[in-house]
PDB file of N, CA and C in Angstrom:
ATOM      1  N   MET H   1     -36.550 -99.914  16.686  1.00 94.00           N
ATOM      2  CA  MET H   1     -35.172 -99.477  16.603  1.00 94.00           C
ATOM      3  C   MET H   1     -34.264-100.661  16.850  1.00 94.00           C
ATOM      4  N   LYS H   2     -33.334-100.835  15.957  1.00 96.00           N
ATOM      5  CA  LYS H   2     -32.305-101.859  16.117  1.00 96.00           C
ATOM      6  C   LYS H   2     -30.967-101.141  16.254  1.00 96.00           C
ATOM      7  N   ILE H   3     -30.234-101.496  17.296  1.00 96.00           N
ATOM      8  CA  ILE H   3     -28.915-100.906  17.541  1.00 96.00           C
ATOM      9  C   ILE H   3     -27.884-102.029  17.503  1.00 96.00           C
ATOM     10  N   THR H   4     -26.908-101.882  16.631  1.00 97.00           N
ATOM     11  CA  THR H   4     -25.836-102.873  16.578  1.00 97.00           C
ATOM     12  C   THR H   4     -24.507-102.174  16.819  1.00 97.00           C
ATOM     13  N   GLN H   5     -23.573-102.920  17.364  1.00 96.00           N
ATOM     14  CA  GLN H   5     -22.235-102.392  17.629  1.00 96.00           C
ATOM     15  C   GLN H   5     -21.194-103.275  16.986  1.00 96.00           C
ATOM     16  N   GLU H   6     -20.170-102.613  16.470  1.00 97.00           N
ATOM     17  CA  GLU H   6     -19.013-103.309  15.914  1.00 97.00           C
ATOM     18  C   GLU H   6     -17.781-102.618  16.480  1.00 97.00           C
ATOM     19  N   ILE H   7     -16.785-103.399  16.848  1.00 96.00           N
ATOM     20  CA  ILE H   7     -15.553-102.845  17.394  1.00 96.00           C
ATOM     21  C   ILE H   7     -14.459-102.959  16.334  1.00 96.00           C
ATOM     22  N   LYS H   8     -13.796-101.833  16.065  1.00 95.00           N
ATOM     23  CA  LYS H   8     -12.639-101.820  15.165  1.00 95.00           C
ATOM     24  C   LYS H   8     -11.539-101.054  15.879  1.00 95.00           C
ATOM     25  N   GLU H   9     -10.534-101.781  16.339  1.00 91.00           N
ATOM     26  CA  GLU H   9      -9.409-101.213  17.081  1.00 91.00           C
ATOM     27  C   GLU H   9      -9.918-100.431  18.293  1.00 91.00           C
ATOM     28  N   SER H  10      -9.703 -99.131  18.332  1.00 94.00           N
ATOM     29  CA  SER H  10     -10.106 -98.341  19.502  1.00 94.00           C
ATOM     30  C   SER H  10     -11.418 -97.583  19.250  1.00 94.00           C
ATOM     31  N   THR H  11     -12.223 -98.123  18.332  1.00 97.00           N
ATOM     32  CA  THR H  11     -13.448 -97.439  17.916  1.00 97.00           C
ATOM     33  C   THR H  11     -14.660 -98.352  18.029  1.00 97.00           C
ATOM     34  N   VAL H  12     -15.744 -97.787  18.543  1.00 97.00           N
ATOM     35  CA  VAL H  12     -17.037 -98.471  18.536  1.00 97.00           C
ATOM     36  C   VAL H  12     -17.845 -97.877  17.387  1.00 97.00           C
ATOM     37  N   ILE H  13     -18.353 -98.732  16.516  1.00 98.00           N
ATOM     38  CA  ILE H  13     -19.245 -98.274  15.449  1.00 98.00           C
ATOM     39  C   ILE H  13     -20.643 -98.729  15.832  1.00 98.00           C
ATOM     40  N   MET H  14     -21.500 -97.762  16.092  1.00 98.00           N
ATOM     41  CA  MET H  14     -22.869 -98.036  16.525  1.00 98.00           C
ATOM     42  C   MET H  14     -23.803 -97.696  15.369  1.00 98.00           C
ATOM     43  N   THR H  15     -24.563 -98.668  14.910  1.00 98.00           N
ATOM     44  CA  THR H  15     -25.498 -98.457  13.807  1.00 98.00           C
ATOM     45  C   THR H  15     -26.911 -98.379  14.360  1.00 98.00           C
ATOM     46  N   LEU H  16     -27.610 -97.297  13.997  1.00 98.00           N
ATOM     47  CA  LEU H  16     -28.996 -97.094  14.421  1.00 98.00           C
ATOM     48  C   LEU H  16     -29.900 -97.369  13.224  1.00 98.00           C
ATOM     49  N   ASP H  17     -30.879 -98.246  13.413  1.00 98.00           N
ATOM     50  CA  ASP H  17     -31.769 -98.638  12.324  1.00 98.00           C
ATOM     51  C   ASP H  17     -33.210 -98.496  12.800  1.00 98.00           C
ATOM     52  N   GLY H  18     -33.926 -97.508  12.253  1.00 97.00           N
ATOM     53  CA  GLY H  18     -35.329 -97.320  12.617  1.00 97.00           C
ATOM     54  C   GLY H  18     -35.589 -95.941  13.186  1.00 97.00           C
ATOM     55  N   GLU H  19     -36.505 -95.895  14.163  1.00 97.00           N
ATOM     56  CA  GLU H  19     -36.909 -94.636  14.775  1.00 97.00           C
ATOM     57  C   GLU H  19     -36.428 -94.577  16.223  1.00 97.00           C
ATOM     58  N   LEU H  20     -35.748 -93.495  16.548  1.00 97.00           N
ATOM     59  CA  LEU H  20     -35.257 -93.308  17.911  1.00 97.00           C
ATOM     60  C   LEU H  20     -36.254 -92.417  18.647  1.00 97.00           C
ATOM     61  N   ASP H  21     -37.164 -93.075  19.366  1.00 96.00           N
ATOM     62  CA  ASP H  21     -38.217 -92.359  20.081  1.00 96.00           C
ATOM     63  C   ASP H  21     -38.061 -92.587  21.580  1.00 96.00           C
ATOM     64  N   ALA H  22     -39.076 -92.214  22.348  1.00 95.00           N
ATOM     65  CA  ALA H  22     -38.984 -92.316  23.808  1.00 95.00           C
ATOM     66  C   ALA H  22     -38.705 -93.747  24.273  1.00 95.00           C
ATOM     67  N   SER H  23     -39.360 -94.724  23.682  1.00 94.00           N
ATOM     68  CA  SER H  23     -39.164 -96.103  24.143  1.00 94.00           C
ATOM     69  C   SER H  23     -37.805 -96.664  23.729  1.00 94.00           C
ATOM     70  N   SER H  24     -37.386 -96.397  22.503  1.00 95.00           N
ATOM     71  CA  SER H  24     -36.099 -96.942  22.061  1.00 95.00           C
ATOM     72  C   SER H  24     -34.915 -96.143  22.612  1.00 95.00           C
ATOM     73  N   SER H  25     -35.156 -94.926  23.063  1.00 96.00           N
ATOM     74  CA  SER H  25     -34.057 -94.144  23.632  1.00 96.00           C
ATOM     75  C   SER H  25     -33.544 -94.768  24.927  1.00 96.00           C
ATOM     76  N   VAL H  26     -34.395 -95.517  25.618  1.00 96.00           N
ATOM     77  CA  VAL H  26     -33.978 -96.224  26.833  1.00 96.00           C
ATOM     78  C   VAL H  26     -32.904 -97.261  26.484  1.00 96.00           C
ATOM     79  N   ILE H  27     -33.094 -97.949  25.383  1.00 95.00           N
ATOM     80  CA  ILE H  27     -32.130 -98.959  24.939  1.00 95.00           C
ATOM     81  C   ILE H  27     -30.808 -98.290  24.563  1.00 95.00           C
ATOM     82  N   LEU H  28     -30.905 -97.174  23.838  1.00 97.00           N
ATOM     83  CA  LEU H  28     -29.702 -96.438  23.464  1.00 97.00           C
ATOM     84  C   LEU H  28     -28.949 -95.961  24.701  1.00 97.00           C
ATOM     85  N   ASP H  29     -29.689 -95.460  25.676  1.00 97.00           N
ATOM     86  CA  ASP H  29     -29.067 -94.991  26.909  1.00 97.00           C
ATOM     87  C   ASP H  29     -28.311 -96.125  27.608  1.00 97.00           C
ATOM     88  N   GLU H  30     -28.891 -97.308  27.619  1.00 96.00           N
ATOM     89  CA  GLU H  30     -28.221 -98.472  28.225  1.00 96.00           C
ATOM     90  C   GLU H  30     -26.928 -98.796  27.484  1.00 96.00           C
ATOM     91  N   GLU H  31     -26.978 -98.732  26.152  1.00 96.00           N
ATOM     92  CA  GLU H  31     -25.784 -99.010  25.335  1.00 96.00           C
ATOM     93  C   GLU H  31     -24.668 -97.998  25.640  1.00 96.00           C
ATOM     94  N   LEU H  32     -25.040 -96.722  25.703  1.00 97.00           N
ATOM     95  CA  LEU H  32     -24.037 -95.676  25.935  1.00 97.00           C
ATOM     96  C   LEU H  32     -23.578 -95.618  27.393  1.00 97.00           C
ATOM     97  N   SER H  33     -24.351 -96.181  28.300  1.00 96.00           N
ATOM     98  CA  SER H  33     -23.989 -96.203  29.723  1.00 96.00           C
ATOM     99  C   SER H  33     -23.107 -97.387  30.088  1.00 96.00           C
ATOM    100  N   ASP H  34     -22.982 -98.335  29.192  1.00 95.00           N
ATOM    101  CA  ASP H  34     -22.175 -99.528  29.447  1.00 95.00           C
ATOM    102  C   ASP H  34     -20.732 -99.110  29.745  1.00 95.00           C
ATOM    103  N   PRO H  35     -20.187 -99.484  30.901  1.00 95.00           N
ATOM    104  CA  PRO H  35     -18.810 -99.095  31.250  1.00 95.00           C
ATOM    105  C   PRO H  35     -17.775 -99.543  30.216  1.00 95.00           C
ATOM    106  N   GLU H  36     -18.054-100.605  29.490  1.00 95.00           N
ATOM    107  CA  GLU H  36     -17.120-101.110  28.474  1.00 95.00           C
ATOM    108  C   GLU H  36     -16.849-100.083  27.380  1.00 95.00           C
ATOM    109  N   ILE H  37     -17.827 -99.249  27.093  1.00 96.00           N
ATOM    110  CA  ILE H  37     -17.695 -98.275  26.003  1.00 96.00           C
ATOM    111  C   ILE H  37     -16.626 -97.226  26.326  1.00 96.00           C
ATOM    112  N   MET H  38     -16.333 -97.060  27.611  1.00 96.00           N
ATOM    113  CA  MET H  38     -15.382 -96.033  28.039  1.00 96.00           C
ATOM    114  C   MET H  38     -13.919 -96.393  27.730  1.00 96.00           C
ATOM    115  N   LYS H  39     -13.667 -97.609  27.280  1.00 95.00           N
ATOM    116  CA  LYS H  39     -12.283 -97.960  26.973  1.00 95.00           C
ATOM    117  C   LYS H  39     -11.918 -97.709  25.509  1.00 95.00           C
ATOM    118  N   TYR H  40     -12.835 -97.122  24.759  1.00 96.00           N
ATOM    119  CA  TYR H  40     -12.576 -96.801  23.355  1.00 96.00           C
ATOM    120  C   TYR H  40     -12.376 -95.298  23.194  1.00 96.00           C
ATOM    121  N   SER H  41     -11.653 -94.895  22.159  1.00 96.00           N
ATOM    122  CA  SER H  41     -11.375 -93.467  21.974  1.00 96.00           C
ATOM    123  C   SER H  41     -12.391 -92.773  21.073  1.00 96.00           C
ATOM    124  N   LYS H  42     -13.139 -93.552  20.301  1.00 97.00           N
ATOM    125  CA  LYS H  42     -14.153 -92.969  19.425  1.00 97.00           C
ATOM    126  C   LYS H  42     -15.411 -93.820  19.437  1.00 97.00           C
ATOM    127  N   ILE H  43     -16.532 -93.129  19.334  1.00 98.00           N
ATOM    128  CA  ILE H  43     -17.820 -93.786  19.119  1.00 98.00           C
ATOM    129  C   ILE H  43     -18.386 -93.183  17.847  1.00 98.00           C
ATOM    130  N   LEU H  44     -18.447 -93.993  16.806  1.00 98.00           N
ATOM    131  CA  LEU H  44     -18.996 -93.548  15.531  1.00 98.00           C
ATOM    132  C   LEU H  44     -20.435 -94.016  15.444  1.00 98.00           C
ATOM    133  N   VAL H  45     -21.340 -93.098  15.176  1.00 98.00           N
ATOM    134  CA  VAL H  45     -22.762 -93.424  15.109  1.00 98.00           C
ATOM    135  C   VAL H  45     -23.216 -93.335  13.661  1.00 98.00           C
ATOM    136  N   ASP H  46     -23.514 -94.501  13.075  1.00 98.00           N
ATOM    137  CA  ASP H  46     -23.979 -94.574  11.686  1.00 98.00           C
ATOM    138  C   ASP H  46     -25.481 -94.325  11.667  1.00 98.00           C
ATOM    139  N   CYS H  47     -25.879 -93.214  11.066  1.00 98.00           N
ATOM    140  CA  CYS H  47     -27.284 -92.779  11.067  1.00 98.00           C
ATOM    141  C   CYS H  47     -27.979 -93.004   9.732  1.00 98.00           C
ATOM    142  N   GLU H  48     -27.363 -93.789   8.853  1.00 98.00           N
ATOM    143  CA  GLU H  48     -27.927 -93.977   7.511  1.00 98.00           C
ATOM    144  C   GLU H  48     -29.365 -94.503   7.561  1.00 98.00           C
ATOM    145  N   LYS H  49     -29.648 -95.409   8.494  1.00 98.00           N
ATOM    146  CA  LYS H  49     -30.985 -96.007   8.570  1.00 98.00           C
ATOM    147  C   LYS H  49     -31.826 -95.424   9.705  1.00 98.00           C
ATOM    148  N   LEU H  50     -31.355 -94.328  10.281  1.00 98.00           N
ATOM    149  CA  LEU H  50     -32.120 -93.638  11.322  1.00 98.00           C
ATOM    150  C   LEU H  50     -33.148 -92.740  10.627  1.00 98.00           C
ATOM    151  N   ASN H  51     -34.425 -93.119  10.744  1.00 96.00           N
ATOM    152  CA  ASN H  51     -35.494 -92.421  10.029  1.00 96.00           C
ATOM    153  C   ASN H  51     -36.074 -91.255  10.806  1.00 96.00           C
ATOM    154  N   TYR H  52     -35.922 -91.294  12.125  1.00 96.00           N
ATOM    155  CA  TYR H  52     -36.578 -90.297  12.978  1.00 96.00           C
ATOM    156  C   TYR H  52     -35.842 -90.255  14.307  1.00 96.00           C
ATOM    157  N   ILE H  53     -35.738 -89.054  14.887  1.00 96.00           N
ATOM    158  CA  ILE H  53     -35.174 -88.921  16.231  1.00 96.00           C
ATOM    159  C   ILE H  53     -36.041 -87.958  17.029  1.00 96.00           C
ATOM    160  N   SER H  54     -36.480 -88.398  18.195  1.00 96.00           N
ATOM    161  CA  SER H  54     -37.323 -87.569  19.062  1.00 96.00           C
ATOM    162  C   SER H  54     -36.443 -86.776  20.024  1.00 96.00           C
ATOM    163  N   SER H  55     -37.069 -85.903  20.777  1.00 94.00           N
ATOM    164  CA  SER H  55     -36.324 -85.138  21.775  1.00 94.00           C
ATOM    165  C   SER H  55     -35.718 -86.072  22.820  1.00 94.00           C
ATOM    166  N   ALA H  56     -36.389 -87.179  23.112  1.00 96.00           N
ATOM    167  CA  ALA H  56     -35.843 -88.150  24.067  1.00 96.00           C
ATOM    168  C   ALA H  56     -34.554 -88.767  23.520  1.00 96.00           C
ATOM    169  N   GLY H  57     -34.545 -89.086  22.235  1.00 96.00           N
ATOM    170  CA  GLY H  57     -33.348 -89.639  21.605  1.00 96.00           C
ATOM    171  C   GLY H  57     -32.207 -88.646  21.610  1.00 96.00           C
ATOM    172  N   LEU H  58     -32.507 -87.393  21.275  1.00 96.00           N
ATOM    173  CA  LEU H  58     -31.486 -86.336  21.320  1.00 96.00           C
ATOM    174  C   LEU H  58     -30.964 -86.171  22.737  1.00 96.00           C
ATOM    175  N   GLY H  59     -31.881 -86.234  23.701  1.00 96.00           N
ATOM    176  CA  GLY H  59     -31.511 -86.079  25.107  1.00 96.00           C
ATOM    177  C   GLY H  59     -30.525 -87.123  25.580  1.00 96.00           C
ATOM    178  N   VAL H  60     -30.653 -88.336  25.070  1.00 97.00           N
ATOM    179  CA  VAL H  60     -29.715 -89.404  25.449  1.00 97.00           C
ATOM    180  C   VAL H  60     -28.302 -89.028  25.007  1.00 97.00           C
ATOM    181  N   PHE H  61     -28.152 -88.597  23.764  1.00 96.00           N
ATOM    182  CA  PHE H  61     -26.818 -88.209  23.283  1.00 96.00           C
ATOM    183  C   PHE H  61     -26.281 -87.025  24.075  1.00 96.00           C
ATOM    184  N   ILE H  62     -27.128 -86.029  24.307  1.00 96.00           N
ATOM    185  CA  ILE H  62     -26.703 -84.839  25.051  1.00 96.00           C
ATOM    186  C   ILE H  62     -26.268 -85.213  26.468  1.00 96.00           C
ATOM    187  N   SER H  63     -27.008 -86.130  27.098  1.00 96.00           N
ATOM    188  CA  SER H  63     -26.699 -86.504  28.481  1.00 96.00           C
ATOM    189  C   SER H  63     -25.350 -87.210  28.618  1.00 96.00           C
ATOM    190  N   HIS H  64     -24.851 -87.804  27.540  1.00 97.00           N
ATOM    191  CA  HIS H  64     -23.572 -88.513  27.592  1.00 97.00           C
ATOM    192  C   HIS H  64     -22.401 -87.687  27.071  1.00 97.00           C
ATOM    193  N   LEU H  65     -22.685 -86.555  26.455  1.00 95.00           N
ATOM    194  CA  LEU H  65     -21.629 -85.748  25.840  1.00 95.00           C
ATOM    195  C   LEU H  65     -20.502 -85.385  26.807  1.00 95.00           C
ATOM    196  N   GLN H  66     -20.846 -84.840  27.954  1.00 94.00           N
ATOM    197  CA  GLN H  66     -19.822 -84.380  28.900  1.00 94.00           C
ATOM    198  C   GLN H  66     -18.975 -85.535  29.418  1.00 94.00           C
ATOM    199  N   ARG H  67     -19.616 -86.659  29.707  1.00 96.00           N
ATOM    200  CA  ARG H  67     -18.876 -87.831  30.195  1.00 96.00           C
ATOM    201  C   ARG H  67     -17.865 -88.297  29.153  1.00 96.00           C
ATOM    202  N   PHE H  68     -18.293 -88.328  27.884  1.00 97.00           N
ATOM    203  CA  PHE H  68     -17.371 -88.742  26.819  1.00 97.00           C
ATOM    204  C   PHE H  68     -16.256 -87.713  26.641  1.00 97.00           C
ATOM    205  N   GLU H  69     -16.600 -86.433  26.669  1.00 95.00           N
ATOM    206  CA  GLU H  69     -15.570 -85.394  26.529  1.00 95.00           C
ATOM    207  C   GLU H  69     -14.561 -85.473  27.664  1.00 95.00           C
ATOM    208  N   ASP H  70     -15.037 -85.660  28.897  1.00 96.00           N
ATOM    209  CA  ASP H  70     -14.142 -85.769  30.051  1.00 96.00           C
ATOM    210  C   ASP H  70     -13.180 -86.948  29.911  1.00 96.00           C
ATOM    211  N   ALA H  71     -13.643 -88.009  29.275  1.00 96.00           N
ATOM    212  CA  ALA H  71     -12.821 -89.207  29.079  1.00 96.00           C
ATOM    213  C   ALA H  71     -12.050 -89.165  27.752  1.00 96.00           C
ATOM    214  N   GLN H  72     -12.135 -88.027  27.048  1.00 95.00           N
ATOM    215  CA  GLN H  72     -11.488 -87.844  25.744  1.00 95.00           C
ATOM    216  C   GLN H  72     -11.947 -88.878  24.725  1.00 95.00           C
ATOM    217  N   ILE H  73     -13.247 -89.167  24.761  1.00 96.00           N
ATOM    218  CA  ILE H  73     -13.870 -90.054  23.782  1.00 96.00           C
ATOM    219  C   ILE H  73     -14.630 -89.160  22.806  1.00 96.00           C
ATOM    220  N   LYS H  74     -14.361 -89.343  21.541  1.00 96.00           N
ATOM    221  CA  LYS H  74     -14.994 -88.519  20.504  1.00 96.00           C
ATOM    222  C   LYS H  74     -16.261 -89.219  20.010  1.00 96.00           C
ATOM    223  N   LEU H  75     -17.396 -88.521  20.076  1.00 97.00           N
ATOM    224  CA  LEU H  75     -18.683 -89.013  19.577  1.00 97.00           C
ATOM    225  C   LEU H  75     -18.912 -88.372  18.215  1.00 97.00           C
ATOM    226  N   ILE H  76     -19.019 -89.211  17.176  1.00 97.00           N
ATOM    227  CA  ILE H  76     -19.103 -88.711  15.799  1.00 97.00           C
ATOM    228  C   ILE H  76     -20.284 -89.361  15.089  1.00 97.00           C
ATOM    229  N   PHE H  77     -21.128 -88.528  14.504  1.00 98.00           N
ATOM    230  CA  PHE H  77     -22.282 -88.998  13.736  1.00 98.00           C
ATOM    231  C   PHE H  77     -21.951 -88.915  12.253  1.00 98.00           C
ATOM    232  N   TYR H  78     -22.395 -89.920  11.488  1.00 98.00           N
ATOM    233  CA  TYR H  78     -22.166 -89.876  10.040  1.00 98.00           C
ATOM    234  C   TYR H  78     -23.318 -90.559   9.305  1.00 98.00           C
ATOM    235  N   ASN H  79     -23.348 -90.363   7.969  1.00 98.00           N
ATOM    236  CA  ASN H  79     -24.420 -90.901   7.108  1.00 98.00           C
ATOM    237  C   ASN H  79     -25.806 -90.426   7.543  1.00 98.00           C
ATOM    238  N   MET H  80     -25.902 -89.209   8.028  1.00 97.00           N
ATOM    239  CA  MET H  80     -27.173 -88.709   8.561  1.00 97.00           C
ATOM    240  C   MET H  80     -28.095 -88.264   7.428  1.00 97.00           C
ATOM    241  N   GLN H  81     -29.333 -88.755   7.454  1.00 96.00           N
ATOM    242  CA  GLN H  81     -30.335 -88.323   6.483  1.00 96.00           C
ATOM    243  C   GLN H  81     -30.639 -86.843   6.701  1.00 96.00           C
ATOM    244  N   ASP H  82     -31.020 -86.153   5.628  1.00 96.00           N
ATOM    245  CA  ASP H  82     -31.280 -84.716   5.705  1.00 96.00           C
ATOM    246  C   ASP H  82     -32.318 -84.358   6.761  1.00 96.00           C
ATOM    247  N   LYS H  83     -33.409 -85.134   6.833  1.00 96.00           N
ATOM    248  CA  LYS H  83     -34.474 -84.790   7.789  1.00 96.00           C
ATOM    249  C   LYS H  83     -33.994 -84.929   9.233  1.00 96.00           C
ATOM    250  N   VAL H  84     -33.110 -85.866   9.506  1.00 97.00           N
ATOM    251  CA  VAL H  84     -32.555 -86.024  10.851  1.00 97.00           C
ATOM    252  C   VAL H  84     -31.519 -84.926  11.110  1.00 97.00           C
ATOM    253  N   ARG H  85     -30.698 -84.670  10.134  1.00 96.00           N
ATOM    254  CA  ARG H  85     -29.689 -83.608  10.291  1.00 96.00           C
ATOM    255  C   ARG H  85     -30.349 -82.249  10.530  1.00 96.00           C
ATOM    256  N   ASN H  86     -31.461 -82.000   9.863  1.00 96.00           N
ATOM    257  CA  ASN H  86     -32.181 -80.743  10.056  1.00 96.00           C
ATOM    258  C   ASN H  86     -32.600 -80.557  11.509  1.00 96.00           C
ATOM    259  N   VAL H  87     -33.009 -81.626  12.179  1.00 95.00           N
ATOM    260  CA  VAL H  87     -33.384 -81.547  13.591  1.00 95.00           C
ATOM    261  C   VAL H  87     -32.181 -81.105  14.421  1.00 95.00           C
ATOM    262  N   PHE H  88     -31.025 -81.712  14.175  1.00 96.00           N
ATOM    263  CA  PHE H  88     -29.797 -81.327  14.884  1.00 96.00           C
ATOM    264  C   PHE H  88     -29.468 -79.852  14.628  1.00 96.00           C
ATOM    265  N   GLU H  89     -29.598 -79.430  13.378  1.00 95.00           N
ATOM    266  CA  GLU H  89     -29.247 -78.050  13.018  1.00 95.00           C
ATOM    267  C   GLU H  89     -30.221 -77.037  13.612  1.00 95.00           C
ATOM    268  N   ILE H  90     -31.514 -77.323  13.552  1.00 95.00           N
ATOM    269  CA  ILE H  90     -32.520 -76.406  14.094  1.00 95.00           C
ATOM    270  C   ILE H  90     -32.278 -76.165  15.582  1.00 95.00           C
ATOM    271  N   LEU H  91     -31.886 -77.209  16.291  1.00 94.00           N
ATOM    272  CA  LEU H  91     -31.644 -77.107  17.730  1.00 94.00           C
ATOM    273  C   LEU H  91     -30.218 -76.643  18.064  1.00 94.00           C
ATOM    274  N   GLY H  92     -29.393 -76.451  17.046  1.00 94.00           N
ATOM    275  CA  GLY H  92     -28.025 -76.014  17.272  1.00 94.00           C
ATOM    276  C   GLY H  92     -27.100 -77.107  17.760  1.00 94.00           C
ATOM    277  N   LEU H  93     -27.551 -78.356  17.686  1.00 94.00           N
ATOM    278  CA  LEU H  93     -26.737 -79.468  18.181  1.00 94.00           C
ATOM    279  C   LEU H  93     -25.574 -79.783  17.247  1.00 94.00           C
ATOM    280  N   ASP H  94     -25.659 -79.326  16.007  1.00 94.00           N
ATOM    281  CA  ASP H  94     -24.544 -79.524  15.086  1.00 94.00           C
ATOM    282  C   ASP H  94     -23.325 -78.714  15.524  1.00 94.00           C
ATOM    283  N   LEU H  95     -23.539 -77.738  16.407  1.00 94.00           N
ATOM    284  CA  LEU H  95     -22.422 -76.954  16.948  1.00 94.00           C
ATOM    285  C   LEU H  95     -21.786 -77.638  18.154  1.00 94.00           C
ATOM    286  N   LEU H  96     -22.535 -78.522  18.814  1.00 92.00           N
ATOM    287  CA  LEU H  96     -22.039 -79.244  19.995  1.00 92.00           C
ATOM    288  C   LEU H  96     -21.475 -80.614  19.652  1.00 92.00           C
ATOM    289  N   MET H  97     -21.981 -81.193  18.579  1.00 95.00           N
ATOM    290  CA  MET H  97     -21.635 -82.566  18.226  1.00 95.00           C
ATOM    291  C   MET H  97     -20.955 -82.591  16.861  1.00 95.00           C
ATOM    292  N   THR H  98     -20.125 -83.592  16.656  1.00 96.00           N
ATOM    293  CA  THR H  98     -19.432 -83.738  15.381  1.00 96.00           C
ATOM    294  C   THR H  98     -20.288 -84.550  14.430  1.00 96.00           C
ATOM    295  N   ILE H  99     -20.654 -83.925  13.307  1.00 97.00           N
ATOM    296  CA  ILE H  99     -21.451 -84.591  12.275  1.00 97.00           C
ATOM    297  C   ILE H  99     -20.680 -84.499  10.972  1.00 97.00           C
ATOM    298  N   VAL H 100     -20.395 -85.647  10.378  1.00 97.00           N
ATOM    299  CA  VAL H 100     -19.655 -85.685   9.109  1.00 97.00           C
ATOM    300  C   VAL H 100     -20.461 -86.497   8.095  1.00 97.00           C
ATOM    301  N   SER H 101     -20.008 -86.465   6.850  1.00 97.00           N
ATOM    302  CA  SER H 101     -20.813 -87.066   5.789  1.00 97.00           C
ATOM    303  C   SER H 101     -20.744 -88.589   5.711  1.00 97.00           C
ATOM    304  N   ASP H 102     -19.562 -89.179   5.921  1.00 97.00           N
ATOM    305  CA  ASP H 102     -19.467 -90.622   5.723  1.00 97.00           C
ATOM    306  C   ASP H 102     -18.460 -91.278   6.679  1.00 97.00           C
ATOM    307  N   TYR H 103     -18.381 -92.594   6.589  1.00 97.00           N
ATOM    308  CA  TYR H 103     -17.522 -93.370   7.485  1.00 97.00           C
ATOM    309  C   TYR H 103     -16.059 -92.963   7.361  1.00 97.00           C
ATOM    310  N   GLU H 104     -15.584 -92.801   6.135  1.00 96.00           N
ATOM    311  CA  GLU H 104     -14.170 -92.458   5.939  1.00 96.00           C
ATOM    312  C   GLU H 104     -13.821 -91.157   6.657  1.00 96.00           C
ATOM    313  N   GLU H 105     -14.687 -90.179   6.551  1.00 96.00           N
ATOM    314  CA  GLU H 105     -14.446 -88.907   7.229  1.00 96.00           C
ATOM    315  C   GLU H 105     -14.554 -89.090   8.746  1.00 96.00           C
ATOM    316  N   ALA H 106     -15.512 -89.885   9.195  1.00 97.00           N
ATOM    317  CA  ALA H 106     -15.713 -90.116  10.630  1.00 97.00           C
ATOM    318  C   ALA H 106     -14.507 -90.777  11.267  1.00 97.00           C
ATOM    319  N   ARG H 107     -13.959 -91.763  10.604  1.00 92.00           N
ATOM    320  CA  ARG H 107     -12.839 -92.502  11.207  1.00 92.00           C
ATOM    321  C   ARG H 107     -11.554 -91.693  11.246  1.00 92.00           C
ATOM    322  N   THR H 108     -11.464 -90.627  10.441  1.00 93.00           N
ATOM    323  CA  THR H 108     -10.247 -89.824  10.423  1.00 93.00           C
ATOM    324  C   THR H 108     -10.353 -88.574  11.294  1.00 93.00           C
ATOM    325  N   VAL H 109     -11.492 -88.357  11.940  1.00 92.00           N
ATOM    326  CA  VAL H 109     -11.641 -87.206  12.820  1.00 92.00           C
ATOM    327  C   VAL H 109     -10.697 -87.374  14.008  1.00 92.00           C
ATOM    328  N   SER H 110      -9.966 -86.324  14.310  1.00 84.00           N
ATOM    329  CA  SER H 110      -9.005 -86.347  15.410  1.00 84.00           C
ATOM    330  C   SER H 110      -9.725 -86.297  16.761  1.00 84.00           C
ATOM    331  N   ASN H 111      -9.099 -86.856  17.776  1.00 73.00           N
ATOM    332  CA  ASN H 111      -9.671 -86.821  19.137  1.00 73.00           C
ATOM    333  C   ASN H 111      -9.340 -85.535  19.861  1.00 73.00           C
ATOM    334  N   GLU H 112      -8.694 -84.612  19.212  1.00 66.00           N
ATOM    335  CA  GLU H 112      -8.314 -83.335  19.833  1.00 66.00           C
ATOM    336  C   GLU H 112      -9.528 -82.463  20.030  1.00 66.00           C
TER     337      GLU H 112
END
């Protein structure tokens, strides 16, 4: 798993490349736990190259949801492959998290 970050104004764009499993979820957790991330209003997660997500990977996102919501930081997933999106939908996580089709839609999502 390769995780890269790009900053654009008040937004962090996090690109996930590979498989998000138990071992790589630790790295993701460190990235999302970084206090610096709390000064942005949006975290956009580009899932185009995310081939697989385990329960540990899902757990990392779930564990940070409340902290981001409390800080009025919007966590938005986009470019999600069908097989990854199906995992979110089967577990009902698409009702808890914002999932959109592409970057343009992700960047225009309101923080409300």
